RNA sequence: AGCGGUGUAGCUCAGUUGGUUAGAGCAACGGCUUCAUAAGCCGUGUGUCGUCGGUUCGAGUCCGACCACCGCUACCA
């Protein structure tokens, strides 16, 4: 049986996440997995923080806290934001705490070596004697040897644009402490990507149908791929296996090497927690698994080239990605999100004041699926007010309040003689309705959110055609039949809403007087005329109230003003 | 500089493998309606599909050049 193993890019435990991350890699995966579960598919959704790497050590040292404590704080903070958004993972962990992670990463390294996919090379690198660490390109500044511009970055000169090797910088200095670094020899291990490409990965990639952005990106890289160093001189990370280190000490696996293995480790951690420690292999080493990586476009090379190469190279029959729905970037009102420049929205503050589920819907409806897109406060207001509050929320209140006033708050009866005619009207004359799950499974979340609204709109057209407020006086029996039909449709809207807005779906479901969980009913698909009516006539309605709060202009203006006031563009 | 992306109605965007009069939502305007969070329904768009050229019976949709904006460029994770 097909299984869906779904991952979202592991967020780096070095700062808060923003809406770009949310709609890029997490929310679509949440909607996707919810939909699959509703359809009865076997699904595992895996995530957690990526906690190694030099940026984290620098961040922690700046604050003077131990690395483990620093990443634990961000792990919790990011999870709490995810909770506020309503993201549901089967396992949430972190690469520095997941019990199987270090050993599994080392095992990957060892097996890649055994397969002949690693190369050892000795190189010279800049070393800061004061910080006692090798310096990454970005942590060295100096004078550009080509145009004498200073300060030039270690990787590129901002003035002449030439690529630089930090070893060639004139008067290099350590960006952390200002000390002049010295050259030291060091030995590193490289992943032989050209060999992996030639053996298998090149063909595998070309035989697969990818999103255009993935295709374009990797198509080129495949031709020019070079061996990639996968070890680093530092202390924070998964240590190099001792038996392979030839006495080299102070080396760890490169964060980009161990991070994607986190997907596997976390799955193993989940399996152990289920009391079936070997069960992770059913997911990772079964040909029935569909592995889906939700990522932003910046992650494409690693998920479509490097990690698949690793999975293949250990020769343990790991599955390779089945789909990589990589999103483009999400901006904020025309500019890139930038926490340091103050161009951002604090999500803890945001979710304390705004409806998380309405926000989920807006994010999905503006997702950067085919091109960069953006969070726009005015659009957010319009979507919440016109699509959610007016079209869906008001549909419920207009029908249910009418029933409260005129039918004693109980779902009115359907006169059997009306059934065929009303069904025909609703299904044929009130506009098209479609199954949003088809778009969701095709990773088209913008379209799916439109479909949900279109489906709700059908009932609004139906009500206008049948005008129950007139029938109430002229033909109360028919009026009851019409309202009964409306309630049924609202029930369907609730069920269609479930993956997008699980809480609202439940609330709407309960408003109809239903007990039980709407998401326990499975995916409803499209209604069929003979079987679509499900409600109990005479059932007492629940509490009827507005589903969505509207945003007013002043509020939106304030948000935009606050954003602009906080913005401090770098000098 | 290289690579990638984008450029379609006022705004945000869809436009599958090239094919009848280029679409949606929002906004705007007109009409209908009053059950509802002044909500709902119906109707209304003469858009150089960035520019120029090419392929084709036929191109927004393929090819080339150019222009504009954006992003990335690998030990930044």
XYZ file of C-alpha atoms (C1' of nucleotides) in Angstrom:
648
model
C 0.000 0.000 0.000
C 1.214 3.470 -0.863
C 2.520 5.513 2.028
C 3.191 9.215 2.051
C 6.290 10.322 3.899
C 6.110 14.090 4.038
C 8.795 16.456 5.251
C 9.102 20.188 5.578
C 12.519 21.830 5.414
C 14.007 21.739 8.886
C 13.917 25.311 10.201
C 17.302 26.536 11.353
C 17.330 26.999 15.131
C 18.903 30.409 14.926
C 15.985 32.811 14.907
C 12.258 33.213 14.532
C 10.432 32.039 11.461
C 8.350 34.379 9.358
C 5.412 34.090 6.985
C 7.766 33.302 4.114
C 8.860 30.122 5.836
C 5.314 29.303 6.853
C 3.798 29.423 3.386
C 6.965 28.210 1.692
C 7.413 24.888 3.421
C 5.113 24.227 6.365
C 1.515 25.236 5.815
C 1.217 23.570 2.389
C 2.593 20.364 3.874
C 0.109 20.561 6.730
C -2.824 20.979 4.337
C -1.471 18.238 2.116
C -1.070 15.745 4.953
C -4.467 16.602 6.434
C -6.066 15.969 3.066
C -4.295 12.648 2.607
C -5.308 11.540 6.081
C -8.923 12.476 5.409
C -8.729 10.336 2.308
C -7.594 7.436 4.403
C -4.016 7.369 3.176
C -1.165 6.325 5.397
C 0.832 9.472 6.110
C 3.763 10.483 8.241
C 4.673 14.146 8.551
C 8.155 14.728 9.908
C 9.799 17.947 11.022
C 12.102 19.480 13.611
C 14.885 21.989 13.859
C 18.255 21.947 12.162
C 20.586 22.747 15.016
C 24.190 22.539 13.901
C 26.402 24.798 11.828
C 28.629 27.757 12.370
C 25.891 30.385 12.371
C 24.391 28.850 15.465
C 27.704 28.759 17.289
C 28.220 32.412 16.543
C 24.699 33.289 17.625
C 25.072 31.378 20.866
C 28.487 32.825 21.621
C 27.216 36.324 21.045
C 24.661 35.703 23.762
C 27.076 33.777 25.928
C 24.856 30.726 26.230
C 25.770 27.105 25.620
C 24.951 25.858 22.132
C 22.528 23.231 23.388
C 20.619 25.775 25.419
C 20.536 28.216 22.528
C 19.082 25.737 20.063
C 16.658 24.369 22.647
C 15.223 27.831 23.045
C 14.732 28.319 19.312
C 13.407 24.795 18.934
C 10.704 25.590 21.482
C 10.042 29.044 20.144
C 9.611 27.886 16.567
C 7.396 25.032 17.690
C 5.196 27.414 19.618
C 4.734 29.541 16.491
C 3.904 26.413 14.524
C 1.372 25.432 17.180
C -0.264 28.829 16.872
C -0.654 28.265 13.136
C -2.140 24.845 13.742
C 0.573 22.797 12.081
C 0.393 19.171 13.028
C 3.542 17.050 12.849
C 3.700 13.388 13.699
C 7.131 14.010 15.122
C 8.889 17.233 16.035
C 12.484 16.946 17.095
C 15.913 18.500 16.579
C 19.153 17.325 15.060
C 21.140 17.836 18.255
C 18.707 15.944 20.483
C 17.154 13.226 18.386
C 18.578 9.997 19.865
C 19.269 8.162 16.614
C 20.641 11.177 14.765
C 24.373 11.204 15.451
C 24.868 7.511 14.899
C 22.720 7.459 11.796
C 24.579 10.434 10.310
C 27.890 8.752 11.005
C 26.568 5.605 9.423
C 25.658 7.513 6.282
C 29.174 8.933 6.200
C 30.756 5.534 6.753
C 28.700 3.817 4.082
C 29.338 6.549 1.555
C 33.047 6.030 2.211
C 32.724 2.282 1.804
C 30.947 2.805 -1.482
C 33.819 4.938 -2.756
C 31.774 8.118 -2.809
C 34.014 10.156 -0.507
C 37.304 11.839 -1.332
C 39.811 13.122 1.178
C 41.621 16.318 0.399
C 44.083 18.466 2.254
C 43.659 22.214 1.852
C 44.792 25.472 3.350
C 42.265 27.628 5.139
C 42.264 30.722 7.265
C 42.319 30.045 10.974
C 41.702 32.595 13.711
C 44.114 31.988 16.567
C 42.036 33.988 19.012
C 38.721 32.291 18.320
C 40.631 29.058 17.653
C 38.532 28.177 14.680
C 38.717 27.978 10.962
C 36.859 30.822 9.362
C 34.163 30.369 6.794
C 34.440 32.699 3.792
C 31.809 34.985 5.134
C 33.704 35.450 8.387
C 36.730 36.971 6.779
C 37.037 40.507 5.481
C 39.965 42.291 3.905
C 41.105 44.253 0.916
C 40.163 43.073 -2.535
C 43.287 41.962 -4.419
C 41.767 43.066 -7.728
C 40.435 46.531 -7.028
C 41.828 47.258 -3.538
C 38.345 47.860 -2.219
C 37.981 47.421 1.516
C 36.215 45.797 3.215
C 35.688 43.033 0.719
C 33.913 39.896 1.854
C 35.727 36.592 1.857
C 33.694 35.227 -1.002
C 33.047 38.193 -3.223
C 34.099 41.809 -3.624
C 31.100 44.096 -3.330
C 32.740 46.685 -5.630
C 34.225 44.823 -8.559
C 32.023 41.768 -8.155
C 34.885 39.323 -8.583
C 34.833 36.024 -6.772
C 37.487 35.888 -4.139
C 39.328 33.169 -2.337
C 39.749 34.345 1.243
C 43.377 33.199 1.083
C 44.057 35.940 -1.467
C 42.591 38.813 0.532
C 45.078 41.543 1.439
C 45.162 42.190 5.186
C 42.484 39.668 6.091
C 40.789 39.966 9.413
C 38.436 37.798 11.394
C 34.948 39.175 11.271
C 34.205 37.924 14.753
C 37.110 39.430 16.685
C 39.146 41.414 14.171
C 42.272 39.334 14.627
C 44.421 38.612 11.587
C 43.896 34.956 10.714
C 46.700 32.628 9.754
C 46.887 29.877 7.161
C 46.663 26.333 8.334
C 46.474 23.051 6.581
C 43.445 20.941 7.200
C 42.009 17.717 5.859
C 38.445 17.363 4.674
C 36.119 14.812 3.151
C 34.241 15.542 -0.040
C 31.096 13.923 -1.331
C 31.832 12.743 -4.855
C 28.754 14.137 -6.503
C 30.037 13.707 -10.080
C 30.487 9.997 -9.480
C 27.031 9.690 -7.931
C 25.574 11.650 -10.796
C 27.222 9.447 -13.407
C 26.247 6.246 -11.707
C 22.629 6.920 -11.055
C 21.417 10.304 -9.852
C 21.701 12.023 -13.220
C 19.455 9.481 -14.875
C 17.128 9.386 -11.930
C 16.680 13.136 -12.036
C 16.086 13.249 -15.751
C 13.563 10.452 -15.622
C 11.395 12.339 -13.189
C 8.739 14.951 -13.763
C 9.649 18.025 -11.715
C 8.181 21.422 -11.074
C 9.632 23.859 -13.617
C 11.678 25.741 -11.046
C 13.269 22.503 -9.854
C 13.914 21.324 -13.388
C 15.609 24.562 -14.398
C 17.754 24.764 -11.317
C 19.058 21.230 -11.215
C 19.278 20.731 -14.951
C 22.226 23.115 -15.044
C 23.803 22.082 -11.805
C 23.950 18.469 -12.896
C 26.362 19.357 -15.675
C 28.758 21.305 -13.524
C 28.487 19.501 -10.237
C 31.695 19.130 -8.260
C 32.712 17.181 -5.180
C 31.386 18.935 -2.150
C 33.126 19.115 1.213
C 31.022 17.524 3.928
C 33.210 17.993 6.982
C 34.107 21.078 8.975
C 36.615 22.116 11.586
C 34.471 22.902 14.563
C 33.106 21.351 17.699
C 29.353 21.780 17.346
C 27.877 19.057 15.192
C 27.932 15.338 14.622
C 31.535 14.218 15.177
C 33.376 12.531 12.368
C 33.410 8.768 13.091
C 36.625 8.181 15.011
C 37.615 5.086 13.115
C 37.632 7.034 9.883
C 39.245 10.224 11.094
C 42.879 9.054 10.865
C 43.536 10.782 14.140
C 42.051 14.060 12.961
C 40.229 15.720 15.821
C 37.856 18.616 16.124
C 35.959 17.771 12.982
C 32.256 17.389 12.511
C 29.979 16.559 9.635
C 28.889 19.608 7.687
C 25.499 20.806 8.823
C 24.075 20.384 5.356
C 25.142 16.771 5.429
C 23.527 15.897 8.717
C 20.432 18.108 8.465
C 18.486 16.124 5.844
C 19.417 12.911 7.623
C 17.323 14.463 10.369
C 14.261 13.468 8.383
C 15.339 9.860 8.773
C 16.447 10.175 12.406
C 13.208 11.824 13.422
C 11.256 9.070 11.719
C 13.286 6.512 13.664
C 12.641 8.470 16.847
C 8.925 8.424 16.067
C 9.026 4.687 15.423
C 10.767 4.055 18.730
C 8.125 6.085 20.505
C 5.501 3.879 18.885
C 7.223 0.872 20.396
C 8.225 -0.352 16.942
C 11.843 0.729 16.580
C 12.263 -0.864 13.171
C 9.119 0.641 11.711
C 10.974 3.597 10.245
C 12.342 1.306 7.581
C 8.819 0.663 6.328
C 8.811 4.314 5.422
C 12.332 4.981 4.246
C 13.222 1.720 2.621
C 9.990 0.625 1.054
C 9.282 1.009 -2.648
C 5.682 1.815 -1.697
C 6.682 5.094 -0.075
C 6.100 8.407 -1.750
C 8.637 10.789 -0.268
C 7.521 14.414 -0.547
C 9.787 17.298 0.449
C 8.156 20.679 0.982
C 10.842 23.338 0.685
C 11.584 26.863 -0.461
C 13.478 27.321 -3.690
C 16.724 28.004 -1.861
C 16.714 24.369 -0.777
C 16.328 22.838 -4.202
C 19.944 21.729 -4.759
C 20.093 19.924 -1.465
C 16.812 18.098 -1.769
C 17.029 17.256 -5.440
C 20.713 16.571 -5.811
C 22.762 16.229 -2.643
C 20.374 14.375 -0.360
C 19.169 11.992 -3.082
C 22.816 11.286 -3.832
C 23.381 10.457 -0.195
C 20.289 8.258 -0.013
C 21.398 6.381 -3.083
C 25.065 6.257 -2.118
C 24.596 4.352 1.129
C 23.174 1.498 -0.939
C 20.467 0.504 1.494
C 17.552 0.908 -0.850
C 16.350 4.171 0.546
C 13.507 5.804 -1.354
C 14.359 8.907 -3.336
C 12.050 11.935 -3.446
C 8.792 11.357 -5.259
C 7.821 15.024 -5.391
C 9.519 18.237 -4.347
C 6.925 21.007 -4.388
C 9.433 23.825 -4.035
C 7.917 27.250 -3.559
C 9.313 30.560 -4.657
C 9.870 33.343 -2.146
C 7.255 35.230 -0.193
C 7.858 38.905 0.401
C 6.313 41.433 2.735
C 4.626 44.405 1.090
C 7.036 44.568 -1.812
C 10.272 43.867 0.048
C 12.128 40.845 1.277
C 11.426 39.830 4.844
C 14.336 41.044 6.934
C 14.356 40.711 10.675
C 17.534 42.739 11.024
C 16.115 45.621 8.988
C 12.851 45.544 10.915
C 10.907 44.540 7.819
C 8.997 41.689 9.372
C 5.941 40.710 11.334
C 6.461 39.234 14.774
C 4.378 36.096 14.587
C 3.854 35.630 18.311
C 2.445 39.116 18.472
C 0.500 38.574 15.271
C -1.238 35.407 16.368
C -2.112 36.950 19.697
C -4.229 39.444 17.795
C -5.344 37.753 14.581
C -7.277 34.680 13.631
C -4.780 31.943 12.817
C -7.143 29.993 10.599
C -8.193 32.964 8.518
C -4.490 33.660 8.167
C -3.837 30.113 7.006
C -6.396 30.659 4.289
C -4.912 33.958 3.167
C -1.414 32.530 3.065
C -2.599 29.601 0.958
C -4.512 31.873 -1.378
C -1.381 33.942 -1.956
C 1.204 31.145 -1.898
C 4.334 31.688 -4.036
C 3.694 28.635 -6.154
C 4.835 29.772 -9.561
C 6.455 33.096 -8.804
C 7.455 35.189 -5.853
C 4.430 36.651 -4.120
C 3.832 38.636 -0.984
C 1.996 39.281 2.221
C -0.022 42.409 1.725
C -2.103 43.821 4.569
C -4.717 45.231 2.219
C -5.118 41.887 0.470
C -5.243 40.116 3.794
C -8.110 42.336 4.844
C -9.939 41.830 1.562
C -9.586 38.063 1.618
C -10.689 37.770 5.237
C -13.614 40.143 4.794
C -14.981 39.296 1.375
C -14.112 35.637 0.982
C -14.165 34.258 4.486
C -16.503 36.506 6.477
C -18.896 37.454 3.674
C -18.993 34.383 1.496
C -18.545 31.538 3.972
C -19.312 33.044 7.387
C -22.303 34.995 6.242
C -23.653 31.995 4.381
C -23.901 30.193 7.687
C -25.414 33.050 9.646
C -27.964 34.034 7.007
C -29.319 30.506 6.888
C -29.021 29.491 10.511
C -30.333 32.709 12.019
C -33.292 32.488 9.720
C -33.930 29.003 11.042
C -33.530 30.171 14.619
C -36.185 32.830 14.106
C -38.662 30.890 12.048
C -38.089 27.190 12.585
C -37.422 26.984 16.284
C -33.681 26.506 15.771
C -34.122 23.013 14.374
C -33.109 21.776 10.953
C -36.295 22.059 8.897
C -37.780 19.065 7.188
C -37.330 18.234 3.540
C -40.630 17.524 1.831
C -39.865 14.405 -0.259
C -41.700 15.854 -3.218
C -39.298 18.791 -3.338
C -36.172 16.809 -3.229
C -35.574 16.066 -6.860
C -36.283 19.586 -8.037
C -34.163 21.270 -5.380
C -31.275 18.934 -6.002
C -31.439 19.667 -9.684
C -31.503 23.420 -9.107
C -28.630 23.297 -6.672
C -26.453 21.003 -8.731
C -27.143 22.458 -12.157
C -28.166 26.071 -11.921
C -26.167 27.623 -9.136
C -22.672 27.603 -10.531
C -19.888 25.077 -10.684
C -18.491 23.300 -7.672
C -15.347 21.223 -7.704
C -13.278 19.039 -5.432
C -10.488 21.067 -3.801
C -8.556 17.943 -2.933
C -7.611 17.518 -6.567
C -5.728 20.785 -6.491
C -4.245 20.085 -3.091
C -2.822 16.770 -4.223
C -1.369 18.565 -7.240
C 0.248 21.082 -4.871
C -1.919 23.889 -6.217
C -2.985 25.502 -3.007
C -3.971 28.850 -4.476
C -6.429 27.140 -6.769
C -7.694 24.929 -3.954
C -8.518 27.944 -1.806
C -10.450 29.486 -4.705
C -12.391 26.267 -5.118
C -13.465 26.313 -1.497
C -14.948 29.788 -1.934
C -16.607 28.894 -5.225
C -18.236 25.911 -3.587
C -19.606 28.034 -0.768
C -20.902 30.554 -3.271
C -23.159 27.921 -4.839
C -25.352 28.013 -1.745
C -25.568 31.793 -1.826
C -26.827 31.637 -5.390
C -29.278 28.906 -4.441
C -30.704 30.974 -1.592
C -31.140 33.975 -3.808
C -32.915 31.931 -6.452
C -35.295 30.317 -3.977
C -35.783 33.349 -1.698
C -36.878 31.482 1.442
C -37.853 34.781 3.081
C -40.688 35.014 0.555
C -41.577 31.354 0.721
C -41.947 31.634 4.460
C -45.156 33.561 3.835
C -46.411 31.821 0.718
C -45.272 28.215 1.070
C -43.753 27.327 4.450
C -43.294 23.674 3.523
C -41.204 24.563 0.517
C -39.380 27.119 2.606
C -38.417 24.363 5.025
C -37.199 22.173 2.187
C -35.034 24.975 0.856
C -33.474 25.665 4.246
C -32.930 21.991 4.812
C -31.032 21.883 1.540
C -28.967 24.916 2.539
C -27.997 23.257 5.810
C -26.859 20.186 3.967
C -24.672 22.287 1.701
C -23.206 24.159 4.649
C -22.258 20.794 6.056
C -20.351 20.091 2.877
C -18.646 23.457 3.059
C -17.546 22.601 6.588
C -16.087 19.344 5.395
C -14.343 20.917 2.410
C -12.841 23.480 4.772
C -11.235 20.926 7.035
C -7.709 20.784 5.621
C -7.527 24.555 5.227
C -9.107 25.627 8.508
C -9.680 22.631 10.757
C -10.956 24.670 13.689
C -13.406 26.702 11.626
C -14.610 23.569 9.926
C -15.370 22.028 13.281
C -17.113 25.161 14.494
C -19.257 25.341 11.390
C -20.035 21.653 11.722
C -21.105 22.139 15.311
C -23.229 25.144 14.395
C -25.419 22.783 12.399
C -25.980 20.896 15.612
C -23.712 18.022 14.697
C -21.794 16.292 17.424
C -18.532 14.538 16.826
C -15.464 15.607 14.922
C -15.862 16.669 11.354
C -12.380 15.456 10.533
C -13.248 11.942 11.657
C -15.653 11.600 8.746
C -13.029 11.381 6.056
C -12.790 13.353 2.877
C -16.188 13.988 1.308
C -15.158 14.488 -2.300
C -18.002 15.772 -4.458
C -21.661 15.365 -3.546
C -23.723 12.949 -5.583
C -27.338 13.614 -6.051
C -28.728 10.427 -4.649
C -26.569 10.253 -1.548
C -25.417 13.716 -0.636
C -27.957 14.524 2.097
C -26.649 13.480 5.474
C -28.256 15.641 8.153
C -30.820 14.670 10.737
C -34.057 16.590 10.230
C -35.224 18.217 13.420
C -31.712 18.300 14.822
C -31.211 21.285 17.079
C -28.690 23.830 15.836
C -25.623 24.677 17.865
C -24.667 28.216 18.815
C -24.906 30.377 15.735
C -22.359 33.142 15.535
C -20.024 34.770 13.055
C -17.218 32.498 11.969
C -14.774 35.234 11.026
C -14.137 38.683 12.444
C -13.722 41.380 9.856
C -10.732 43.655 9.720
C -11.434 47.358 9.485
C -9.477 49.912 7.506
C -8.061 51.685 10.540
C -6.600 48.479 11.868
C -4.902 47.741 8.568
C -3.582 51.285 8.304
C -2.105 50.958 11.774
C -0.331 47.746 10.864
C 1.174 49.271 7.753
C 2.225 52.356 9.679
C 3.831 50.232 12.378
C 5.700 48.238 9.787
C 7.011 51.352 8.088
C 8.006 52.924 11.379
C 10.017 49.908 12.437
C 11.783 49.642 9.102
C 15.397 50.686 9.324
C 17.062 50.064 5.996
C 20.738 49.237 6.321
C 22.842 52.336 5.745
C 29.448 38.760 -14.483
C 27.040 33.931 -14.475
C 22.602 31.395 -13.406
C 17.411 31.497 -12.307
C 12.740 33.997 -12.041
C 9.198 37.656 -13.322
C 6.935 41.254 -16.827
C -1.140 39.358 -19.081
C -7.447 44.095 -17.357
C -6.994 49.722 -11.946
C -4.900 45.828 -8.081
C -3.405 40.483 -7.059
C -2.801 36.819 -10.307
C -4.673 31.954 -13.770
C -3.591 30.701 -18.562
C -2.411 22.775 -19.478
C 0.940 19.395 -24.665
C 0.649 26.543 -29.613
C -5.818 26.776 -32.210
C -12.513 29.394 -32.076
C -14.389 36.449 -29.824
C -7.454 36.019 -23.687
C -9.839 34.411 -18.032
C -10.734 34.616 -12.243
C -10.974 37.239 -7.622
C -10.878 42.139 -5.696
C -11.942 47.234 -6.866
C -15.439 50.348 -9.956
C -20.263 51.206 -12.232
C -25.598 49.770 -13.016
C -29.748 46.722 -11.488
C -32.370 43.193 -8.148
C -33.029 41.533 -3.090
C -33.510 42.051 2.455
C -32.739 36.006 5.430
C -27.671 37.556 7.110
C -21.286 40.225 10.124
C -24.598 46.884 5.068
C -24.191 40.513 3.886
C -26.365 38.089 -1.128
C -27.530 37.683 -6.473
C -27.403 39.454 -11.700
C -25.020 42.437 -15.400
C -20.869 45.592 -17.345
C -13.830 44.960 -19.191
C -12.083 48.385 -27.017
C -6.355 44.676 -22.060
C -0.228 47.097 -27.831
C -0.589 39.515 -23.273
C 7.425 44.115 -21.527
C 9.875 45.547 -26.773
C 11.615 43.927 -31.587
C 12.237 39.973 -34.895
C 11.570 34.686 -36.285
C 9.098 29.606 -36.856
C 3.875 28.272 -38.092
C -2.138 27.845 -41.702
C -2.296 29.823 -36.580
C 1.629 32.130 -30.584
C 0.289 35.110 -24.370
C 1.828 29.724 -25.150
C 7.836 27.731 -29.229
C 12.948 30.213 -30.936
C 16.385 34.596 -30.919
C 17.752 39.491 -29.403
C 16.780 43.449 -26.273
C 14.623 46.310 -21.979
C 12.893 46.502 -16.802
C 12.478 44.547 -11.958
C 13.774 40.631 -8.400
C 16.559 36.565 -6.386
C 20.756 33.297 -6.020
C 25.963 32.517 -6.771
C 27.826 26.877 -2.580
C 31.558 26.150 3.595
C 25.443 31.963 4.143
C 22.649 25.930 6.915
